[in-house]
């Protein structure tokens, strides 16, 4: 918001356009929308995760249509007409959203910056698995993360305390923690960027932070609704989450 506003005030429309394009392509399309798509499509209608994502997307869209109005006036006015809630006659009757500096949280931003760094490394493992034919899509993968013995650091505690978020962040069937001993064993086998393991999986070893990432084809069967894999034996077609949603 700050970059776009200052660009408009300087009549630098190209800079405003580039800032908006970069945000839409990198932050939204390649990350946020990709990560929350599953909960938007497959969680229950009143799910807190789904409603939280909808709230965030509404705030983002409301800000974007206002900032894009000087650049593509007819398109954003049409988009605005489909937005929910009370509206003005036209998006062009509105002002830009306030910048909300109180929404900035340095600690939260630092945490997610580190988690996204681990995500980028995990994506390299998944891409290697896809190229080799082990998986066809990330949702077919089971990922494990571990820390070699003697490598205690802030990243270790951060990953352990946020393990529940990583399945969604990586868009995989599941994420689990390796034991320190197993991570140390795999670290000793390191012979390349992404290397094969004896059990058919692959691994990547990082030095900063000291971290081991492994990937295997997920066990179980594919859910016909959300396409993730499960093996709880409760249904031949639907995972536990989809069962609860469909039968609610």
Short mmCIF file of C-alpha atoms in Angstrom, two decimals:
data_model
loop_
_atom_site.label_atom_id
_atom_site.label_comp_id
_atom_site.label_asym_id
_atom_site.label_seq_id
_atom_site.Cartn_x
_atom_site.Cartn_y
_atom_site.Cartn_z
CA UNK A 1 0.00 0.00 0.00
CA UNK A 2 2.79 2.41 0.90
CA UNK A 3 4.73 1.75 -2.32
CA UNK A 4 1.66 2.09 -4.53
CA UNK A 5 0.46 5.27 -2.86
CA UNK A 6 3.87 6.95 -3.05
CA UNK A 7 4.20 5.89 -6.70
CA UNK A 8 0.85 7.42 -7.59
CA UNK A 9 1.70 10.63 -5.75
CA UNK A 10 4.85 10.87 -7.89
CA UNK A 11 2.82 10.07 -11.05
CA UNK A 12 5.01 6.99 -11.50
CA UNK A 13 2.29 4.68 -12.76
CA UNK A 14 4.77 2.06 -13.96
CA UNK A 15 6.17 1.65 -10.44
CA UNK A 16 2.65 1.30 -9.02
CA UNK A 17 1.81 -1.30 -11.64
CA UNK A 18 4.99 -3.29 -10.96
CA UNK A 19 4.38 -3.29 -7.19
CA UNK A 20 0.82 -4.56 -7.66
CA UNK A 21 1.85 -7.15 -10.24
CA UNK A 22 4.65 -8.48 -8.06
CA UNK A 23 2.31 -8.79 -5.07
CA UNK A 24 -0.36 -10.57 -7.13
CA UNK A 25 2.03 -13.03 -8.75
CA UNK A 26 4.55 -13.76 -5.98
CA UNK A 27 2.70 -13.27 -2.69
CA UNK A 28 -0.81 -14.22 -3.75
CA UNK A 29 -0.83 -16.60 -6.72
CA UNK A 30 2.39 -18.50 -5.98
CA UNK A 31 1.96 -18.66 -2.22
CA UNK A 32 -1.10 -17.55 -0.26
CA UNK A 33 -3.89 -18.54 -2.66
CA UNK A 34 -2.07 -21.79 -3.43
CA UNK A 35 -1.79 -22.65 0.27
CA UNK A 36 -5.36 -21.76 1.30
CA UNK A 37 -7.09 -23.25 -1.75
CA UNK A 38 -7.55 -26.60 0.01
CA UNK A 39 -9.30 -25.15 3.05
CA UNK A 40 -11.49 -22.90 0.88
CA UNK A 41 -12.67 -25.84 -1.25
CA UNK A 42 -12.66 -28.71 1.22
CA UNK A 43 -13.12 -27.48 4.81
CA UNK A 44 -16.62 -27.19 6.22
CA UNK A 45 -18.60 -24.06 5.40
CA UNK A 46 -18.28 -22.70 8.93
CA UNK A 47 -14.71 -23.88 9.48
CA UNK A 48 -12.65 -21.27 11.32
CA UNK A 49 -9.71 -21.90 8.95
CA UNK A 50 -11.93 -21.36 5.91
CA UNK A 51 -13.61 -18.24 7.29
CA UNK A 52 -10.25 -16.81 8.34
CA UNK A 53 -8.92 -17.24 4.80
CA UNK A 54 -12.07 -15.67 3.36
CA UNK A 55 -11.65 -12.69 5.68
CA UNK A 56 -8.03 -12.21 4.65
CA UNK A 57 -8.90 -12.51 0.95
CA UNK A 58 -11.70 -9.96 1.32
CA UNK A 59 -9.34 -7.40 2.87
CA UNK A 60 -6.77 -8.09 0.12
CA UNK A 61 -9.32 -7.77 -2.68
CA UNK A 62 -10.85 -4.62 -1.20
CA UNK A 63 -7.39 -3.01 -1.12
CA UNK A 64 -6.45 -4.20 -4.60
CA UNK A 65 -9.54 -2.98 -6.46
CA UNK A 66 -9.03 0.51 -5.04
CA UNK A 67 -5.33 0.62 -5.93
CA UNK A 68 -5.92 -0.81 -9.40
CA UNK A 69 -8.76 1.58 -10.18
CA UNK A 70 -6.54 4.24 -11.86
CA UNK A 71 -4.92 1.57 -14.06
CA UNK A 72 -7.81 -0.68 -15.19
CA UNK A 73 -10.93 1.34 -14.29
CA UNK A 74 -13.59 -0.70 -16.08
CA UNK A 75 -12.30 -4.12 -14.98
CA UNK A 76 -12.04 -3.25 -11.29
CA UNK A 77 -15.46 -1.60 -11.30
CA UNK A 78 -16.90 -4.87 -12.60
CA UNK A 79 -14.98 -6.86 -9.96
CA UNK A 80 -16.18 -4.45 -7.26
CA UNK A 81 -19.81 -4.98 -8.31
CA UNK A 82 -19.51 -8.68 -7.38
CA UNK A 83 -17.94 -8.13 -3.94
CA UNK A 84 -20.13 -8.93 -0.91
CA UNK A 85 -21.39 -6.40 1.62
CA UNK A 86 -22.57 -2.81 1.31
CA UNK A 87 -20.97 -0.96 -1.59
CA UNK A 88 -20.70 2.50 -3.06
CA UNK A 89 -22.14 3.25 -6.50
CA UNK A 90 -18.68 2.66 -7.98
CA UNK A 91 -15.21 1.73 -6.79
CA UNK A 92 -14.14 5.13 -8.12
CA UNK A 93 -16.11 6.80 -5.34
CA UNK A 94 -13.84 5.21 -2.74
CA UNK A 95 -10.51 6.21 -1.24
CA UNK A 96 -7.52 3.91 -0.88
CA UNK A 97 -7.56 1.70 2.20
CA UNK A 98 -5.63 2.88 5.23
CA UNK A 99 -2.20 1.27 5.57
CA UNK A 100 -2.85 -0.36 9.00
CA UNK A 101 0.73 -0.30 10.36
CA UNK A 102 -0.65 -1.95 13.51
CA UNK A 103 -1.02 -5.15 11.47
CA UNK A 104 2.77 -5.39 11.12
CA UNK A 105 4.33 -7.86 13.57
CA UNK A 106 8.09 -8.18 13.28
CA UNK A 107 8.30 -11.46 15.23
CA UNK A 108 5.54 -13.06 13.16
CA UNK A 109 7.14 -11.87 9.94
CA UNK A 110 10.52 -13.27 10.98
CA UNK A 111 8.98 -16.63 11.90
CA UNK A 112 7.17 -16.98 8.58
CA UNK A 113 10.22 -15.83 6.66
CA UNK A 114 12.15 -18.77 8.14
CA UNK A 115 9.28 -21.21 7.55
CA UNK A 116 9.01 -20.06 3.95
CA UNK A 117 12.75 -20.64 3.56
CA UNK A 118 12.23 -24.25 4.66
CA UNK A 119 9.26 -24.47 2.29
CA UNK A 120 11.47 -23.42 -0.63
CA UNK A 121 13.93 -26.20 0.22
CA UNK A 122 11.10 -28.71 0.56
CA UNK A 123 9.78 -27.72 -2.87
CA UNK A 124 13.15 -28.70 -4.33
CA UNK A 125 12.76 -32.15 -2.79
CA UNK A 126 9.22 -32.44 -4.17
CA UNK A 127 10.31 -31.33 -7.62
CA UNK A 128 13.03 -33.99 -7.63
CA UNK A 129 10.42 -36.60 -6.69
CA UNK A 130 8.13 -35.39 -9.46
CA UNK A 131 10.88 -35.54 -12.08
CA UNK A 132 11.80 -39.09 -11.05
CA UNK A 133 8.17 -40.22 -11.23
CA UNK A 134 7.90 -41.00 -7.51
CA UNK A 135 4.95 -38.61 -7.25
CA UNK A 136 2.74 -36.89 -9.78
CA UNK A 137 1.75 -34.01 -7.52
CA UNK A 138 2.87 -32.70 -4.09
CA UNK A 139 -0.29 -34.03 -2.40
CA UNK A 140 1.05 -37.54 -3.04
CA UNK A 141 4.13 -36.88 -0.88
CA UNK A 142 4.87 -37.52 2.79
CA UNK A 143 7.56 -35.17 4.10
CA UNK A 144 9.67 -35.56 7.23
CA UNK A 145 11.90 -32.92 8.82
CA UNK A 146 14.60 -33.48 11.39
CA UNK A 147 17.60 -31.92 13.06
CA UNK A 148 20.92 -33.76 13.44
CA UNK A 149 22.13 -34.37 16.97
CA UNK A 150 24.02 -31.44 18.43
CA UNK A 151 22.39 -28.90 16.13
CA UNK A 152 20.08 -27.23 18.65
CA UNK A 153 19.03 -23.84 17.30
CA UNK A 154 16.05 -21.53 17.04
CA UNK A 155 14.87 -23.17 13.82
CA UNK A 156 14.45 -26.51 15.59
CA UNK A 157 12.05 -25.15 18.19
CA UNK A 158 10.24 -23.08 15.57
CA UNK A 159 9.62 -26.10 13.34
CA UNK A 160 8.52 -28.29 16.24
CA UNK A 161 6.05 -25.68 17.49
CA UNK A 162 4.63 -25.07 14.00
CA UNK A 163 4.56 -28.63 12.69
CA UNK A 164 0.78 -28.46 12.38
CA UNK A 165 1.03 -25.67 9.78
CA UNK A 166 3.57 -27.37 7.52
CA UNK A 167 1.24 -29.84 5.78
CA UNK A 168 -0.76 -26.92 4.41
CA UNK A 169 2.30 -24.76 3.78
CA UNK A 170 4.03 -27.46 1.74
CA UNK A 171 0.73 -28.69 0.19
CA UNK A 172 1.58 -32.34 0.88
CA UNK A 173 -0.25 -35.35 2.32
CA UNK A 174 1.52 -35.04 5.66
CA UNK A 175 4.55 -33.76 7.56
CA UNK A 176 6.22 -35.54 10.45
CA UNK A 177 9.33 -35.08 12.58
CA UNK A 178 12.40 -37.27 12.24
CA UNK A 179 14.16 -38.37 15.39
CA UNK A 180 17.49 -36.66 16.00
CA UNK A 181 19.25 -40.00 15.54
CA UNK A 182 17.59 -40.65 12.17
CA UNK A 183 18.36 -37.10 11.00
CA UNK A 184 22.00 -37.61 11.99
CA UNK A 185 22.13 -40.92 10.10
CA UNK A 186 20.72 -39.33 6.94
CA UNK A 187 23.08 -36.38 7.29
CA UNK A 188 26.02 -38.81 7.18
CA UNK A 189 24.77 -40.12 3.80
CA UNK A 190 24.74 -36.68 2.18
CA UNK A 191 26.13 -36.98 -1.33
CA UNK A 192 24.33 -34.35 -3.34
CA UNK A 193 21.69 -31.66 -3.48
CA UNK A 194 18.81 -34.17 -3.40
CA UNK A 195 19.89 -37.80 -3.05
CA UNK A 196 18.13 -41.16 -2.96
CA UNK A 197 17.62 -43.21 0.19
CA UNK A 198 17.68 -47.00 0.35
CA UNK A 199 13.97 -47.21 1.14
CA UNK A 200 12.95 -45.38 -2.04
CA UNK A 201 12.70 -41.93 -0.53
CA UNK A 202 14.86 -38.91 -1.21
CA UNK A 203 16.58 -36.47 1.12
CA UNK A 204 18.14 -33.04 1.22
CA UNK A 205 20.60 -31.94 3.91
CA UNK A 206 21.02 -28.26 4.76
CA UNK A 207 23.80 -26.67 6.77
CA UNK A 208 22.19 -23.32 7.62
CA UNK A 209 20.17 -24.09 9.60
CA UNK A 210 21.31 -27.72 10.13
CA UNK A 211 18.27 -29.52 8.79
CA UNK A 212 17.31 -32.77 7.05
CA UNK A 213 14.28 -32.99 4.75
CA UNK A 214 13.06 -36.31 3.38
CA UNK A 215 10.27 -37.14 0.97
CA UNK A 216 8.45 -40.39 0.16
CA UNK A 217 5.25 -41.34 -1.57
CA UNK A 218 2.50 -41.06 1.03
CA UNK A 219 1.06 -44.34 2.31
CA UNK A 220 -2.60 -45.22 2.10
CA UNK A 221 -5.24 -44.34 -0.47
CA UNK A 222 -6.18 -41.14 -2.26
CA UNK A 223 -9.19 -39.19 -0.99
CA UNK A 224 -11.59 -38.70 -3.89
CA UNK A 225 -12.66 -35.29 -2.61
CA UNK A 226 -9.46 -33.45 -1.59
CA UNK A 227 -6.87 -35.76 -3.27
CA UNK A 228 -4.70 -36.13 -0.19
CA UNK A 229 -3.65 -39.58 1.06
CA UNK A 230 -4.90 -41.28 4.22
CA UNK A 231 -4.70 -44.71 5.80
CA UNK A 232 -6.95 -44.73 8.85
CA UNK A 233 -9.11 -47.52 7.45
CA UNK A 234 -12.35 -45.66 8.13
CA UNK A 235 -13.57 -45.24 4.55
CA UNK A 236 -12.48 -46.46 1.11
CA UNK A 237 -12.94 -43.07 -0.57
CA UNK A 238 -12.96 -40.15 1.89
CA UNK A 239 -10.33 -38.98 4.38
CA UNK A 240 -11.44 -38.17 7.97
CA UNK A 241 -11.85 -34.45 7.27
CA UNK A 242 -13.91 -34.94 4.12
CA UNK A 243 -16.04 -37.56 5.85
CA UNK A 244 -16.91 -35.08 8.58
CA UNK A 245 -17.74 -32.32 6.09
CA UNK A 246 -19.80 -34.45 3.70
CA UNK A 247 -21.76 -36.15 6.47
CA UNK A 248 -22.40 -33.02 8.52
#
